[in-house]
Coordinates of C-alpha atoms in Angstrom, one line a residue:
X1 CA -6.0 -8.0 -144.7
X2 CA -4.9 -8.6 -141.5
X3 CA -5.2 -5.7 -138.4
X4 CA -2.1 -4.3 -137.2
X5 CA -1.4 -4.9 -133.5
X6 CA -1.1 -1.7 -131.9
X7 CA 1.5 -0.3 -130.9
X8 CA 2.6 0.3 -127.2
X9 CA 4.3 3.4 -127.3
X10 CA 4.8 3.5 -123.3
X11 CA 6.2 0.4 -123.4
X12 CA 8.8 1.4 -125.9
X13 CA 9.0 4.8 -124.3
X14 CA 10.7 2.7 -121.0
X15 CA 12.7 0.4 -122.9
X16 CA 14.1 3.6 -124.2
X17 CA 14.5 5.1 -121.8
X18 CA 16.0 2.7 -119.9
X19 CA 19.5 2.9 -122.3
X20 CA 19.7 6.3 -121.5
X21 CA 22.5 7.5 -118.7
X22 CA 21.2 9.2 -116.1
X23 CA 20.0 13.2 -116.5
X24 CA 21.1 15.7 -113.7
X25 CA 18.6 17.6 -113.2
X26 CA 19.5 21.4 -112.2
X27 CA 17.6 20.9 -109.1
X28 CA 20.1 18.7 -107.8
X29 CA 18.6 15.1 -108.3
X30 CA 19.2 12.4 -110.9
X31 CA 16.4 10.7 -112.5
X32 CA 16.8 6.9 -112.6
X33 CA 15.0 3.8 -114.5
X34 CA 12.3 1.7 -112.3
X35 CA 13.9 -1.9 -112.3
X36 CA 10.9 -4.1 -113.5
X37 CA 12.5 -7.3 -112.7
X38 CA 12.7 -6.9 -108.9
X39 CA 10.7 -10.6 -107.6
X40 CA 9.4 -10.9 -104.2
X41 CA 12.9 -12.3 -103.1
X42 CA 14.8 -9.8 -104.2
X43 CA 12.6 -7.2 -102.4
X44 CA 12.9 -9.2 -99.4
X45 CA 16.9 -9.2 -99.5
X46 CA 17.5 -5.9 -100.1
X47 CA 15.0 -4.5 -97.8
X48 CA 17.2 -6.4 -95.3
X49 CA 20.4 -5.3 -96.8
X50 CA 19.2 -1.5 -96.5
X51 CA 18.2 -2.1 -93.1
X52 CA 21.7 -3.9 -92.2
X53 CA 23.2 -0.4 -93.8
X54 CA 21.2 2.1 -92.0
X55 CA 22.0 0.3 -88.8
X56 CA 25.7 1.0 -89.4
X57 CA 25.1 4.1 -90.0
X58 CA 23.6 4.9 -86.9
X59 CA 26.4 3.0 -85.2
X60 CA 28.9 5.6 -86.8
X61 CA 27.0 8.3 -85.5
X62 CA 25.0 9.8 -88.6
X63 CA 21.1 11.7 -87.6
X64 CA 18.4 9.6 -88.6
X65 CA 17.7 12.4 -91.1
X66 CA 20.8 11.2 -93.0
X67 CA 20.2 8.0 -92.6
X68 CA 17.0 8.0 -94.5
X69 CA 19.2 10.4 -97.3
X70 CA 21.2 7.2 -97.7
X71 CA 18.3 4.8 -97.7
X72 CA 16.4 6.2 -100.3
X73 CA 19.1 7.2 -102.5
X74 CA 20.9 3.7 -102.6
X75 CA 17.8 2.1 -103.5
X76 CA 17.1 4.8 -106.3
X77 CA 20.5 3.9 -107.4
X78 CA 19.0 -0.2 -107.4
X79 CA 15.5 1.4 -109.5
X80 CA 13.7 1.2 -106.8
X81 CA 11.5 3.1 -104.2
X82 CA 12.0 3.3 -100.6
X83 CA 10.1 4.4 -97.3
X84 CA 11.7 4.4 -94.1
X85 CA 11.1 5.1 -90.1
X86 CA 14.2 5.9 -88.5
X87 CA 14.9 6.5 -84.9
X88 CA 18.4 6.0 -83.1
X89 CA 17.9 2.4 -81.8
X90 CA 17.2 0.9 -85.1
X91 CA 15.1 1.4 -88.6
X92 CA 12.3 0.3 -90.1
X93 CA 12.8 -0.1 -94.2
X94 CA 10.0 -0.5 -96.9
X95 CA 11.1 -1.1 -100.5
X96 CA 9.3 -2.0 -103.5
X97 CA 6.7 0.6 -103.2
X98 CA 4.5 2.3 -105.5
X99 CA 4.4 5.9 -106.8
X100 CA 1.8 5.8 -103.9
X101 CA 4.3 4.4 -101.7
X102 CA 2.1 1.1 -100.8
X103 CA 3.6 -2.1 -101.6
X104 CA 6.5 -3.4 -101.3
X105 CA 8.2 -5.6 -98.4
X106 CA 9.3 -4.1 -95.2
X107 CA 11.9 -5.4 -92.9
X108 CA 13.4 -4.2 -89.3
X109 CA 16.8 -4.2 -87.5
X110 CA 17.8 -2.9 -84.4
X111 CA 21.1 -0.9 -83.7
X112 CA 23.1 -3.3 -81.8
X113 CA 26.7 -2.9 -80.6
X114 CA 29.2 -0.1 -79.2
X115 CA 29.6 2.8 -81.9
X116 CA 32.1 2.5 -84.5
X117 CA 35.8 3.7 -84.7
X118 CA 36.7 6.2 -86.7
X119 CA 38.5 3.4 -89.1
X120 CA 35.1 2.0 -89.0
X121 CA 33.2 4.9 -89.7
X122 CA 35.3 5.2 -93.3
X123 CA 34.8 1.8 -94.2
X124 CA 31.2 2.4 -94.2
X125 CA 31.4 6.2 -95.5
X126 CA 33.0 4.8 -98.6
X127 CA 31.1 1.7 -99.1
X128 CA 28.0 4.3 -99.1
X129 CA 29.9 6.6 -101.2
X130 CA 30.2 3.3 -103.9
X131 CA 26.7 2.4 -103.5
X132 CA 25.5 6.1 -104.4
X133 CA 27.4 5.9 -107.9
X134 CA 26.7 2.5 -108.8
X135 CA 24.6 -0.7 -108.3
X136 CA 26.6 -3.1 -106.5
X137 CA 25.7 -7.0 -106.0
X138 CA 24.5 -7.6 -103.0
X139 CA 27.1 -10.1 -101.7
X140 CA 29.7 -7.5 -102.2
X141 CA 27.8 -5.5 -100.1
X142 CA 27.1 -7.7 -97.3
X143 CA 31.0 -8.9 -97.4
X144 CA 32.0 -5.1 -97.3
X145 CA 29.6 -4.8 -93.9
X146 CA 31.0 -8.0 -92.7
X147 CA 34.5 -6.9 -93.3
X148 CA 33.9 -3.4 -91.5
X149 CA 32.2 -5.3 -88.2
X150 CA 35.7 -7.6 -88.1
X151 CA 38.2 -4.8 -88.9
X152 CA 41.0 -5.1 -86.3
X153 CA 41.8 -2.2 -84.0
X154 CA 44.8 -0.1 -85.8
X155 CA 46.8 -0.4 -82.8
X156 CA 47.7 -2.1 -79.3
X157 CA 45.4 -1.9 -76.1
X158 CA 48.5 -0.3 -74.4
X159 CA 48.6 2.4 -77.1
X160 CA 45.0 2.6 -77.1
X161 CA 45.5 3.6 -73.8
X162 CA 47.1 6.3 -74.5
X163 CA 45.2 7.8 -76.5
X164 CA 42.7 7.5 -73.9
X165 CA 45.4 10.0 -71.5
X166 CA 46.0 12.3 -74.4
X167 CA 42.3 13.1 -74.4
X168 CA 42.2 13.2 -70.9
X169 CA 45.0 15.6 -70.9
X170 CA 43.7 17.5 -73.5
X171 CA 40.3 18.7 -72.1
X172 CA 41.8 19.1 -69.0
X173 CA 44.4 21.6 -70.4
X174 CA 41.9 23.4 -72.1
X175 CA 39.8 24.3 -69.1
X176 CA 42.0 24.2 -66.4
X177 CA 46.1 24.0 -66.9
X178 CA 49.0 23.7 -64.3
X179 CA 51.6 22.0 -64.0
X180 CA 49.9 19.9 -61.0
X181 CA 46.6 19.6 -62.6
X182 CA 48.3 18.0 -65.9
X183 CA 50.0 14.7 -63.9
X184 CA 46.7 14.9 -62.1
X185 CA 44.8 14.3 -65.6
X186 CA 47.4 12.0 -67.0
X187 CA 47.3 9.5 -63.7
X188 CA 43.8 9.8 -63.8
X189 CA 42.9 9.2 -67.6
X190 CA 45.5 6.2 -67.2
X191 CA 43.3 4.3 -64.6
X192 CA 40.0 5.1 -66.5
X193 CA 41.6 4.1 -69.9
X194 CA 42.8 0.3 -68.2
X195 CA 39.1 0.4 -66.9
X196 CA 37.5 1.0 -70.0
X197 CA 39.5 -1.6 -71.2
X198 CA 38.4 -4.1 -70.0
X199 CA 35.1 -3.4 -69.1
X200 CA 34.5 -3.3 -73.1
X201 CA 35.5 -6.8 -73.3
X202 CA 32.5 -7.5 -70.1
X203 CA 29.2 -6.8 -72.1
X204 CA 27.6 -7.3 -69.2
X205 CA 29.5 -4.6 -67.3
X206 CA 29.4 -2.2 -69.6
X207 CA 26.0 -0.4 -68.5
X208 CA 27.3 -0.2 -65.1
X209 CA 31.3 1.1 -65.8
X210 CA 29.8 5.1 -66.0
X211 CA 29.0 4.7 -62.1
X212 CA 31.9 2.7 -60.9
X213 CA 34.3 4.7 -62.7
X214 CA 32.7 8.3 -61.8
X215 CA 32.6 6.8 -58.4
X216 CA 36.3 5.4 -58.5
X217 CA 37.8 8.9 -59.7
X218 CA 36.0 11.2 -57.5
X219 CA 36.8 9.0 -54.6
X220 CA 40.9 9.2 -55.8
X221 CA 40.5 13.0 -56.4
X222 CA 39.0 13.8 -53.2
X223 CA 41.5 11.7 -50.8
X224 CA 44.8 11.9 -52.4
X225 CA 45.4 13.6 -56.1
X226 CA 43.4 16.7 -54.6
X227 CA 45.0 17.4 -51.9
X228 CA 48.5 15.9 -53.1
X229 CA 48.5 18.0 -56.1
X230 CA 47.0 21.2 -54.2
X231 CA 43.8 20.8 -56.8
X232 CA 40.4 21.3 -56.4
X233 CA 39.2 17.8 -56.7
X234 CA 36.4 19.1 -59.0
X235 CA 38.4 20.2 -61.6
X236 CA 40.6 16.9 -61.9
X237 CA 37.6 14.4 -61.9
X238 CA 35.8 15.5 -64.7
X239 CA 38.1 15.2 -67.4
X240 CA 39.3 11.1 -67.2
X241 CA 35.5 10.7 -67.6
X242 CA 35.9 12.0 -71.1
X243 CA 34.6 9.0 -72.7
X244 CA 31.7 8.8 -70.8
X245 CA 30.3 12.6 -71.4
X246 CA 26.9 12.8 -73.5
X247 CA 28.0 16.0 -75.4
X248 CA 27.3 14.4 -78.8
X249 CA 24.1 13.2 -77.6
X250 CA 22.7 16.2 -76.5
X251 CA 23.6 18.5 -79.5
X252 CA 22.6 15.6 -82.0
X253 CA 19.1 15.5 -79.7
X254 CA 18.9 19.5 -80.3
X255 CA 19.5 18.9 -84.0
X256 CA 16.7 16.1 -84.2
X257 CA 14.3 18.3 -82.9
X258 CA 15.2 21.5 -85.2
X259 CA 14.7 19.3 -88.2
X260 CA 11.5 17.7 -87.1
X261 CA 12.5 14.5 -85.6
X262 CA 10.9 14.7 -82.4
X263 CA 10.9 11.1 -81.5
X264 CA 14.7 10.8 -82.0
X265 CA 15.7 13.7 -80.8
X266 CA 13.8 13.3 -77.9
X267 CA 15.2 9.7 -77.9
X268 CA 19.0 11.5 -78.0
X269 CA 18.3 13.4 -75.1
X270 CA 16.8 11.3 -72.6
X271 CA 20.1 8.8 -73.3
X272 CA 22.2 12.1 -72.6
X273 CA 20.3 13.5 -69.6
X274 CA 20.8 9.5 -68.4
X275 CA 24.3 9.4 -68.9
X276 CA 24.5 12.9 -66.7
X277 CA 22.8 11.7 -63.5
X278 CA 24.6 8.1 -63.6
X279 CA 27.8 10.1 -63.6
X280 CA 26.4 12.6 -61.1
X281 CA 24.9 9.8 -59.4
X282 CA 28.9 8.1 -59.1
X283 CA 30.1 11.5 -58.1
X284 CA 27.8 11.5 -55.0
X285 CA 28.2 7.8 -53.8
X286 CA 32.2 9.2 -54.1
X287 CA 32.2 11.9 -52.2
X288 CA 29.7 10.1 -49.3
X289 CA 32.6 7.2 -49.6
X290 CA 35.8 8.8 -48.4
X291 CA 36.8 11.9 -46.2
X292 CA 37.6 14.8 -48.3
X293 CA 41.2 15.9 -47.0
X294 CA 42.4 19.8 -47.0
X295 CA 44.3 21.0 -49.9
X296 CA 46.9 22.8 -47.9
X297 CA 49.0 25.0 -50.5
X298 CA 47.5 27.1 -53.0
X299 CA 47.1 26.0 -56.6
X300 CA 50.7 26.2 -58.7
X301 CA 50.4 29.0 -61.4
X302 CA 48.5 28.6 -64.6
X303 CA 50.5 27.8 -67.6
X304 CA 50.4 30.5 -70.3
X305 CA 47.7 31.4 -73.2
X306 CA 49.3 28.3 -75.4
X307 CA 47.9 25.9 -73.1
X308 CA 44.3 25.5 -74.6
X309 CA 46.1 25.2 -77.5
X310 CA 48.3 22.4 -77.0
X311 CA 45.5 21.2 -75.3
X312 CA 43.5 21.0 -78.9
X313 CA 46.5 19.1 -80.4
X314 CA 46.7 16.6 -77.7
X315 CA 43.0 16.1 -78.1
X316 CA 43.7 15.8 -81.7
X317 CA 46.2 12.9 -81.2
X318 CA 44.0 11.2 -78.6
X319 CA 41.7 11.0 -81.1
X320 CA 43.8 9.3 -83.6
X321 CA 45.0 6.5 -81.2
X322 CA 41.7 5.8 -79.0
X323 CA 39.2 6.2 -81.9
X324 CA 41.4 4.2 -84.5
X325 CA 41.4 7.3 -87.2
X326 CA 43.2 7.0 -90.7
X327 CA 46.8 7.8 -90.6
X328 CA 46.4 9.9 -93.8
X329 CA 43.6 11.7 -92.3
X330 CA 46.2 13.1 -89.2
X331 CA 47.1 16.8 -90.6
X332 CA 43.5 17.3 -91.7
X333 CA 42.6 16.4 -88.5
X334 CA 44.8 18.6 -86.6
X335 CA 44.2 21.4 -88.9
X336 CA 40.3 21.3 -88.3
X337 CA 40.7 21.2 -84.7
X338 CA 42.6 24.1 -84.7
X339 CA 40.4 25.6 -87.1
X340 CA 37.4 25.1 -85.5
X341 CA 38.8 26.4 -82.3
X342 CA 40.1 29.7 -83.5
X343 CA 37.1 30.3 -85.0
X344 CA 35.2 29.7 -81.8
X345 CA 37.4 31.8 -79.9
X346 CA 37.2 34.8 -82.3
X347 CA 33.6 34.4 -83.0
X348 CA 33.3 34.5 -78.9
X349 CA 35.3 37.5 -78.8
X350 CA 33.3 39.8 -81.1
X351 CA 29.6 38.3 -79.9
X352 CA 30.0 36.2 -76.7
X353 CA 30.1 32.5 -75.7
X354 CA 26.6 31.7 -77.7
X355 CA 27.5 33.4 -81.1
X356 CA 31.4 31.3 -81.1
X357 CA 29.8 27.9 -80.6
X358 CA 27.0 28.8 -83.4
X359 CA 30.0 30.3 -85.7
X360 CA 32.2 26.9 -85.3
X361 CA 29.0 24.6 -86.0
X362 CA 27.8 26.8 -89.4
X363 CA 31.4 26.2 -90.5
X364 CA 31.8 22.7 -89.6
X365 CA 29.7 21.0 -92.1
X366 CA 31.7 23.1 -95.2
X367 CA 35.3 22.7 -93.9
X368 CA 34.6 18.7 -93.3
X369 CA 33.3 18.7 -96.8
X370 CA 36.1 20.2 -98.3
X371 CA 38.5 18.3 -96.2
X372 CA 37.2 15.1 -97.7
X373 CA 37.4 15.9 -101.1
X374 CA 41.0 17.0 -100.9
X375 CA 41.8 13.9 -98.2
X376 CA 39.9 11.5 -99.9
X377 CA 38.6 10.5 -96.9
X378 CA 34.3 10.5 -95.6
X379 CA 34.1 13.8 -94.3
X380 CA 32.2 11.9 -90.8
X381 CA 35.8 10.8 -90.0
X382 CA 36.7 14.8 -89.7
X383 CA 33.1 16.0 -88.8
X384 CA 33.0 13.7 -85.7
X385 CA 36.0 14.5 -83.8
X386 CA 35.6 18.1 -84.7
X387 CA 32.0 17.9 -83.5
X388 CA 32.5 16.4 -79.9
X389 CA 35.6 19.0 -79.4
X390 CA 32.6 21.8 -79.7
X391 CA 29.5 20.5 -77.3
X392 CA 29.8 21.0 -73.9
X393 CA 29.5 17.7 -72.6
X394 CA 31.8 18.0 -69.3
X395 CA 30.0 21.9 -68.6
X396 CA 26.7 20.0 -68.5
X397 CA 28.1 17.2 -66.1
X398 CA 29.7 19.7 -63.8
X399 CA 26.2 21.6 -63.5
X400 CA 24.7 18.7 -62.7
X401 CA 27.3 17.2 -60.4
X402 CA 27.0 21.0 -58.8
X403 CA 23.3 20.8 -58.3
X404 CA 23.4 16.9 -57.3
X405 CA 26.6 17.0 -55.1
X406 CA 27.3 20.7 -53.6
X407 CA 23.7 21.4 -53.3
X408 CA 24.7 24.5 -55.4
X409 CA 20.9 25.1 -56.9
X410 CA 21.9 28.7 -58.5
X411 CA 25.1 28.1 -59.8
X412 CA 24.2 24.5 -60.8
X413 CA 21.4 25.6 -62.7
X414 CA 23.0 28.8 -64.4
X415 CA 25.6 26.8 -65.6
X416 CA 22.7 24.2 -67.0
X417 CA 21.3 27.1 -68.7
X418 CA 24.4 27.6 -70.2
X419 CA 24.8 24.5 -71.6
X420 CA 21.5 24.1 -72.9
X421 CA 22.0 27.7 -74.9
X422 CA 25.3 26.4 -76.2
X423 CA 24.1 23.4 -77.3
X424 CA 21.4 25.2 -78.9
X425 CA 23.8 27.4 -80.9
X426 CA 25.9 24.6 -82.1
X427 CA 22.9 22.2 -83.2
X428 CA 21.5 25.9 -85.0
X429 CA 25.1 26.3 -86.8
X430 CA 25.5 23.0 -88.1
X431 CA 22.0 22.6 -89.5
X432 CA 22.8 26.4 -91.1
X433 CA 26.4 25.1 -92.4
X434 CA 24.9 22.0 -93.6
X435 CA 22.3 24.0 -95.5
X436 CA 24.6 25.8 -97.4
X437 CA 26.5 22.4 -98.7
X438 CA 24.8 21.2 -102.3
X439 CA 24.3 17.2 -102.4
X440 CA 22.9 15.4 -105.3
X441 CA 19.7 13.3 -104.8
X442 CA 18.6 10.1 -106.4
X443 CA 15.0 9.5 -107.0
X444 CA 13.3 6.8 -109.2
X445 CA 11.0 8.4 -112.4
X446 CA 9.2 6.9 -115.5
X447 CA 10.0 9.2 -118.4
X448 CA 6.8 9.7 -120.8
X449 CA 6.5 9.0 -124.1
X450 CA 5.9 12.9 -124.9
X451 CA 9.3 13.9 -123.7
X452 CA 11.2 11.2 -125.7
X453 CA 9.5 12.0 -128.5
X454 CA 9.4 15.6 -128.2
X455 CA 10.9 16.9 -132.1
X456 CA 12.4 19.8 -129.9
X457 CA 15.1 17.8 -128.2
X458 CA 13.5 19.2 -124.8
X459 CA 14.5 15.7 -123.0
X460 CA 12.4 13.6 -121.1
X461 CA 9.3 14.8 -119.0
X462 CA 10.9 14.2 -115.7
X463 CA 13.1 17.6 -116.3
X464 CA 10.0 19.7 -116.4
X465 CA 7.5 17.3 -113.6
X466 CA 7.6 18.2 -110.1
X467 CA 10.2 16.3 -107.9
X468 CA 8.8 13.1 -106.5
X469 CA 9.6 11.3 -103.0
X470 CA 12.4 8.5 -103.8

């Protein structure tokens, strides 16, 4: 009698598991079957694709921890494990690794080009949502990324410059609101907007643009704008530099440090401090190039208590035009900015400026997610402008310029310490707010035969096994 071949229970269990839909775990993870047909060429192509996607996410202003989570989730959706090392200037991705973290194919991609506009951020985040939901062909993903990079600007150059003027006036009115000052903000903002319009088209001069702009703005404010408008020049030349202010980099760096990403946090903080020093250097050169004229008359009377709220609205419309936000998010974005300002002001009245910054930071992540679910717009499109509203880049530049230009070490150091404390408060608030959210994570797992053949219907073994990192 011929001997029966051994019955491969393990192989049968794996094939049966591949026919079952992924099961949602109570811990917020989804277990997916491992891909068995991933050859070396496919692994290399997939690693390159994940690097390209991660590079675009970094250009969109995502934290390195969030980029790592996206890489792991997308790899798991394709049935592969991934390991990655992400810094603000690039990322390494290894895919096809075994459960022990070895093997697979490695690729690297640098972060090149300017930051993404809000409409490009929306395109990237929409693609990430699709990739987390289902496995897409590689060519379709590459085509989507190529279309996002080649996406034309939504508005004309004149409209973009108008958006910069609104940004400048909005920030200025929130700090110091008089009729004469508003005129100064608008004129100087128009000049800087035109400089950025032409400077961004000259990659060779992009690195020198902050210094050149700071020199021109400070010189014009000291020599003409301040005396003609009877306003303090130092109040006039900070808001026009709004696009160069590194407040977001300061706060993101603090968040990275708080989450254990020391290398990324130090890199972001170093970039932010370097930008502040370049701007302060430009202001110093501008003050030495011209002889300040006396202001003469006292400043005009300040506008009413409504002025800062009008500044928030102007800031919102400036974001919509200058950063090409999707039109359908206009109402949501303005409402979110006003809400953030209201919470920051109310909490500041109760517990001080630091507590106000913390409370606004806590509110930001859940509010952005809530708006994203109802407006069908990725939360990053709302999160970035609101986050930018909170960060104290202007205060940081003011404190550095007081130390370098005016030699006011006491007042400058006091302002600098307040900036650091505020940055830390915002970072802690954003971390707390993000921790209140629940997000499903994907992982690659292999159900065991015992779980599949459980007569009690207990489900596969991954429901009781501890989680493994994707």
